[in-house]
């Protein structure tokens, strides 16, 4: 039986909740169900409303009126408990808060529900735009191949000049510096597949000259040039990736090389994991940050401005304000780090064991709705907030019916 008689809980909602939990774009907050004017009221509001209705219990909403940055911070010395969500939960002023938390053993006098979501840690970076550079056409061959081509051309040009001078002297003709320059110029013309000027033909009177002429034409002029033409056509027709890197390990390598700098919030769950996580990739990232120190900022807006410039990359969870802000811009991408996902849950007062049992039952019974809500707010196909000015007409714009 899912009905819990006489079970009532107090839910804390603050003005500065994370954007994924309480959308600032909706009028007359809080709204617990989406409407045409408010299609994204907040993932927590939608989920807690569904769980409450399924349990058939009463909910009292306590809106925290203090617009302070410490509403959702961990309880630190000097912070007024009446403005701090964790302190209010610990003291029993509220039973739970309308946001989701990672299990933290340092927070006492609270308990957690079963996991509601599994969050992924991702890198956020601007899409790659330099693939249209004219110099990118040289990427068809590796630097080693280009070096070999240049070296063989110089060797061939020098050899042609030597053989040509030898042939001319053997025939009893005098040799001038202009004759040598003309031979080299004809080698260049042949490399460019142009007609050779007949008065100053390349050495091919002797057997050595003929062999050299055939070798140069077949391998240097014809084979490599034709191979380059075919590869260049494939390169120009192939749609290059917009991803600057494929995974977290490659991102760490680019940070170590100085291609990107890492920007982090000063106080953030992801920042703590970068500092203290024992995972091998995090250890490699900390080693990279020794030679390329990170940039610390105070707000998600400041972090996104660094990322949008193309010089920085950040690491954060997919429900963070940085991720939500990046999601509203067309040219910012999130790339999975390859790290294990992290469970997040409701945080409850330590004495609300009956409410915890009820929520656990409701979470298990409403998994489909929870996963659908997660996709609605975090799947790349959805955009909970209006697109920014950097979006062009080729991107889909929000429907005018919802404005």
Tab-separated table of C-alpha atoms in Angstrom, residues 146-382:
chain	number	residue	atom	x	y	z
A	146	UNK	CA	56.432	16.640	-46.376
A	147	UNK	CA	60.038	16.642	-45.161
A	148	UNK	CA	60.844	13.584	-47.296
A	149	UNK	CA	59.203	15.193	-50.360
A	150	UNK	CA	61.219	18.388	-49.923
A	151	UNK	CA	64.439	16.505	-49.328
A	152	UNK	CA	64.024	14.267	-52.390
A	153	UNK	CA	63.156	17.290	-54.528
A	154	UNK	CA	66.322	19.089	-53.448
A	155	UNK	CA	68.429	15.978	-54.011
A	156	UNK	CA	66.883	15.447	-57.450
A	157	UNK	CA	67.324	19.087	-58.441
A	158	UNK	CA	70.974	19.006	-57.406
A	159	UNK	CA	71.565	15.662	-59.147
A	160	UNK	CA	69.917	16.919	-62.342
A	161	UNK	CA	72.169	19.955	-62.319
A	162	UNK	CA	75.304	17.844	-61.824
A	163	UNK	CA	74.372	15.326	-64.547
A	164	UNK	CA	73.381	18.100	-66.931
A	165	UNK	CA	76.705	19.893	-66.432
A	166	UNK	CA	78.569	16.601	-66.947
A	167	UNK	CA	76.659	15.888	-70.176
A	168	UNK	CA	77.301	19.382	-71.480
A	169	UNK	CA	81.016	19.186	-70.780
A	170	UNK	CA	81.291	15.702	-72.340
A	171	UNK	CA	79.743	17.114	-75.504
A	172	UNK	CA	82.429	19.836	-75.567
A	173	UNK	CA	80.104	22.725	-74.698
A	174	UNK	CA	80.890	25.360	-72.150
A	175	UNK	CA	78.874	25.614	-68.936
A	176	UNK	CA	77.766	28.875	-67.323
A	177	UNK	CA	75.954	29.628	-64.048
A	178	UNK	CA	72.866	30.513	-66.063
A	179	UNK	CA	72.854	27.003	-67.539
A	180	UNK	CA	72.783	25.492	-64.050
A	181	UNK	CA	69.988	27.842	-62.941
A	182	UNK	CA	67.992	27.008	-66.061
A	183	UNK	CA	68.283	23.281	-65.326
A	184	UNK	CA	67.044	23.797	-61.768
A	185	UNK	CA	64.182	25.952	-63.050
A	186	UNK	CA	63.158	23.195	-65.436
A	187	UNK	CA	63.137	20.723	-62.530
A	188	UNK	CA	60.746	23.075	-60.705
A	189	UNK	CA	58.557	23.342	-63.812
A	190	UNK	CA	58.457	19.563	-64.103
A	191	UNK	CA	57.520	19.256	-60.398
A	192	UNK	CA	54.626	21.652	-61.078
A	193	UNK	CA	53.683	19.530	-64.116
A	194	UNK	CA	54.457	22.316	-66.533
A	195	UNK	CA	56.121	21.997	-69.949
A	196	UNK	CA	59.927	21.945	-69.907
A	197	UNK	CA	61.606	24.718	-71.921
A	198	UNK	CA	63.400	23.009	-74.826
A	199	UNK	CA	66.549	25.195	-75.143
A	200	UNK	CA	67.488	24.251	-71.614
A	201	UNK	CA	66.256	20.710	-71.372
A	202	UNK	CA	66.926	18.633	-68.292
A	203	UNK	CA	69.747	16.121	-68.530
A	204	UNK	CA	68.604	13.078	-70.459
A	205	UNK	CA	71.241	12.570	-73.096
A	206	UNK	CA	73.142	9.971	-71.090
A	207	UNK	CA	71.759	6.731	-69.670
A	208	UNK	CA	72.083	8.177	-66.131
A	209	UNK	CA	70.153	11.269	-67.172
A	210	UNK	CA	67.364	9.206	-68.724
A	211	UNK	CA	67.038	6.984	-65.641
A	212	UNK	CA	66.963	10.043	-63.387
A	213	UNK	CA	64.368	11.709	-65.606
A	214	UNK	CA	62.055	8.657	-65.522
A	215	UNK	CA	62.487	8.204	-61.741
A	216	UNK	CA	61.679	11.840	-61.037
A	217	UNK	CA	58.649	11.896	-63.329
A	218	UNK	CA	57.147	8.669	-62.027
A	219	UNK	CA	57.703	9.000	-58.299
A	220	UNK	CA	58.225	12.659	-57.475
A	221	UNK	CA	56.037	14.366	-60.040
A	222	UNK	CA	53.297	11.873	-60.863
A	223	UNK	CA	52.844	9.503	-57.915
A	224	UNK	CA	53.134	11.929	-54.997
A	225	UNK	CA	51.221	14.698	-56.762
A	226	UNK	CA	48.370	12.387	-57.744
A	227	UNK	CA	48.276	10.891	-54.257
A	228	UNK	CA	48.105	14.352	-52.719
A	229	UNK	CA	45.306	15.413	-55.093
A	230	UNK	CA	43.166	12.404	-54.157
A	231	UNK	CA	43.780	12.748	-50.436
A	232	UNK	CA	43.121	16.490	-50.560
A	233	UNK	CA	39.755	15.905	-52.236
A	234	UNK	CA	38.821	13.372	-49.550
A	235	UNK	CA	39.987	15.781	-46.852
A	236	UNK	CA	37.857	18.628	-48.211
A	237	UNK	CA	34.755	16.466	-48.638
A	238	UNK	CA	35.021	14.754	-45.254
A	239	UNK	CA	33.123	16.461	-42.438
A	240	UNK	CA	35.687	17.065	-39.747
A	241	UNK	CA	34.828	16.630	-36.087
A	242	UNK	CA	33.893	19.638	-33.990
A	243	UNK	CA	35.309	17.951	-30.903
A	244	UNK	CA	38.724	19.328	-29.876
A	245	UNK	CA	39.370	16.015	-28.085
A	246	UNK	CA	37.719	12.633	-27.822
A	247	UNK	CA	37.813	11.841	-24.099
A	248	UNK	CA	39.155	12.880	-20.726
A	249	UNK	CA	42.606	11.395	-21.206
A	250	UNK	CA	43.135	13.392	-24.394
A	251	UNK	CA	41.850	16.520	-22.633
A	252	UNK	CA	44.415	16.030	-19.860
A	253	UNK	CA	47.154	15.718	-22.487
A	254	UNK	CA	46.073	18.974	-24.141
A	255	UNK	CA	46.035	20.733	-20.762
A	256	UNK	CA	49.527	19.408	-20.014
A	257	UNK	CA	50.771	20.674	-23.400
A	258	UNK	CA	49.338	24.152	-22.799
A	259	UNK	CA	46.745	23.969	-25.595
A	260	UNK	CA	44.006	24.564	-23.017
A	261	UNK	CA	43.895	25.944	-19.507
A	262	UNK	CA	41.498	24.480	-16.949
A	263	UNK	CA	39.024	26.933	-15.399
A	264	UNK	CA	37.355	25.922	-12.122
A	265	UNK	CA	34.985	27.439	-9.610
A	266	UNK	CA	36.691	28.156	-6.308
A	267	UNK	CA	34.082	26.198	-4.336
A	268	UNK	CA	32.516	23.355	-6.270
A	269	UNK	CA	32.000	19.579	-6.059
A	270	UNK	CA	33.881	19.067	-9.312
A	271	UNK	CA	36.757	21.234	-8.055
A	272	UNK	CA	37.009	19.070	-4.934
A	273	UNK	CA	37.209	15.958	-7.084
A	274	UNK	CA	39.984	17.479	-9.174
A	275	UNK	CA	41.893	18.239	-5.969
A	276	UNK	CA	41.357	15.025	-4.041
A	277	UNK	CA	40.093	12.171	-6.242
A	278	UNK	CA	42.442	9.127	-6.242
A	279	UNK	CA	41.378	8.039	-9.744
A	280	UNK	CA	44.300	7.713	-12.202
A	281	UNK	CA	42.941	10.312	-14.626
A	282	UNK	CA	42.558	12.847	-11.818
A	283	UNK	CA	46.112	12.150	-10.691
A	284	UNK	CA	47.289	12.771	-14.265
A	285	UNK	CA	45.236	15.987	-14.343
A	286	UNK	CA	46.817	17.226	-11.109
A	287	UNK	CA	50.253	16.519	-12.600
A	288	UNK	CA	49.288	18.542	-15.697
A	289	UNK	CA	48.087	21.422	-13.504
A	290	UNK	CA	51.536	21.676	-11.915
A	291	UNK	CA	53.014	22.845	-15.229
A	292	UNK	CA	49.827	24.594	-16.408
A	293	UNK	CA	48.046	26.009	-13.309
A	294	UNK	CA	44.249	26.330	-13.425
A	295	UNK	CA	42.246	29.546	-13.495
A	296	UNK	CA	39.878	29.930	-10.524
A	297	UNK	CA	36.714	32.029	-10.861
A	298	UNK	CA	33.829	32.980	-8.569
A	299	UNK	CA	30.822	32.429	-10.845
A	300	UNK	CA	29.611	30.111	-13.575
A	301	UNK	CA	29.096	33.081	-15.923
A	302	UNK	CA	32.763	34.004	-15.613
A	303	UNK	CA	33.807	30.402	-16.253
A	304	UNK	CA	31.636	30.183	-19.379
A	305	UNK	CA	33.149	33.416	-20.730
A	306	UNK	CA	36.611	31.833	-20.511
A	307	UNK	CA	35.367	28.662	-22.219
A	308	UNK	CA	33.620	30.619	-24.995
A	309	UNK	CA	36.935	32.341	-25.790
A	310	UNK	CA	38.335	28.954	-26.814
A	311	UNK	CA	41.358	29.125	-24.511
A	312	UNK	CA	39.907	27.288	-21.513
A	313	UNK	CA	38.102	24.071	-20.705
A	314	UNK	CA	36.307	23.089	-17.517
A	315	UNK	CA	35.216	19.893	-15.805
A	316	UNK	CA	31.864	19.776	-14.046
A	317	UNK	CA	28.767	17.668	-13.507
A	318	UNK	CA	25.916	17.711	-16.008
A	319	UNK	CA	23.548	19.327	-13.529
A	320	UNK	CA	25.845	22.244	-12.705
A	321	UNK	CA	25.079	25.866	-13.504
A	322	UNK	CA	28.120	25.966	-15.791
A	323	UNK	CA	26.737	23.035	-17.781
A	324	UNK	CA	23.267	24.590	-17.984
A	325	UNK	CA	24.706	27.920	-19.133
A	326	UNK	CA	26.851	26.152	-21.735
A	327	UNK	CA	23.782	24.237	-22.935
A	328	UNK	CA	22.124	27.528	-23.921
A	329	UNK	CA	24.978	28.375	-26.297
A	330	UNK	CA	25.400	26.811	-29.720
A	331	UNK	CA	29.182	26.498	-29.841
A	332	UNK	CA	29.892	24.951	-26.427
A	333	UNK	CA	30.091	21.168	-26.182
A	334	UNK	CA	30.212	18.681	-23.341
A	335	UNK	CA	32.509	15.683	-23.753
A	336	UNK	CA	32.305	12.707	-21.352
A	337	UNK	CA	35.376	12.389	-19.161
A	338	UNK	CA	35.267	8.598	-18.958
A	339	UNK	CA	35.067	8.757	-15.159
A	340	UNK	CA	32.514	6.785	-13.105
A	341	UNK	CA	29.113	8.403	-12.698
A	342	UNK	CA	28.134	9.759	-9.283
A	343	UNK	CA	24.785	9.033	-7.542
A	344	UNK	CA	22.755	11.966	-6.220
A	345	UNK	CA	19.873	11.784	-3.742
A	346	UNK	CA	17.513	13.777	-1.572
A	347	UNK	CA	19.074	14.970	1.685
A	348	UNK	CA	16.740	14.503	4.676
A	349	UNK	CA	16.770	15.306	8.340
A	350	UNK	CA	18.214	12.387	10.317
A	351	UNK	CA	14.896	11.889	12.152
A	352	UNK	CA	12.772	11.677	8.980
A	353	UNK	CA	13.188	7.909	8.610
A	354	UNK	CA	9.519	7.380	7.726
A	355	UNK	CA	9.713	9.984	4.970
A	356	UNK	CA	12.933	8.389	3.690
A	357	UNK	CA	11.262	4.967	3.427
A	358	UNK	CA	8.314	6.497	1.579
A	359	UNK	CA	10.537	8.383	-0.859
A	360	UNK	CA	12.612	5.271	-1.529
A	361	UNK	CA	9.473	3.323	-2.452
A	362	UNK	CA	8.247	6.157	-4.662
A	363	UNK	CA	11.626	6.516	-6.416
A	364	UNK	CA	11.698	2.795	-7.204
A	365	UNK	CA	8.126	2.866	-8.551
A	366	UNK	CA	8.574	5.972	-10.724
A	367	UNK	CA	11.883	5.227	-12.417
A	368	UNK	CA	10.478	5.802	-15.924
A	369	UNK	CA	9.208	9.267	-15.052
A	370	UNK	CA	12.486	10.169	-13.329
A	371	UNK	CA	14.562	9.050	-16.323
A	372	UNK	CA	12.274	10.935	-18.703
A	373	UNK	CA	12.656	14.072	-16.592
A	374	UNK	CA	16.423	13.619	-16.568
A	375	UNK	CA	16.433	13.441	-20.383
A	376	UNK	CA	14.212	16.500	-20.588
A	377	UNK	CA	16.737	18.626	-18.717
A	378	UNK	CA	20.062	17.059	-19.702
A	379	UNK	CA	19.757	15.266	-23.043
A	380	UNK	CA	21.512	17.208	-25.857
A	381	UNK	CA	18.325	17.120	-27.920
A	382	UNK	CA	16.564	19.394	-25.416
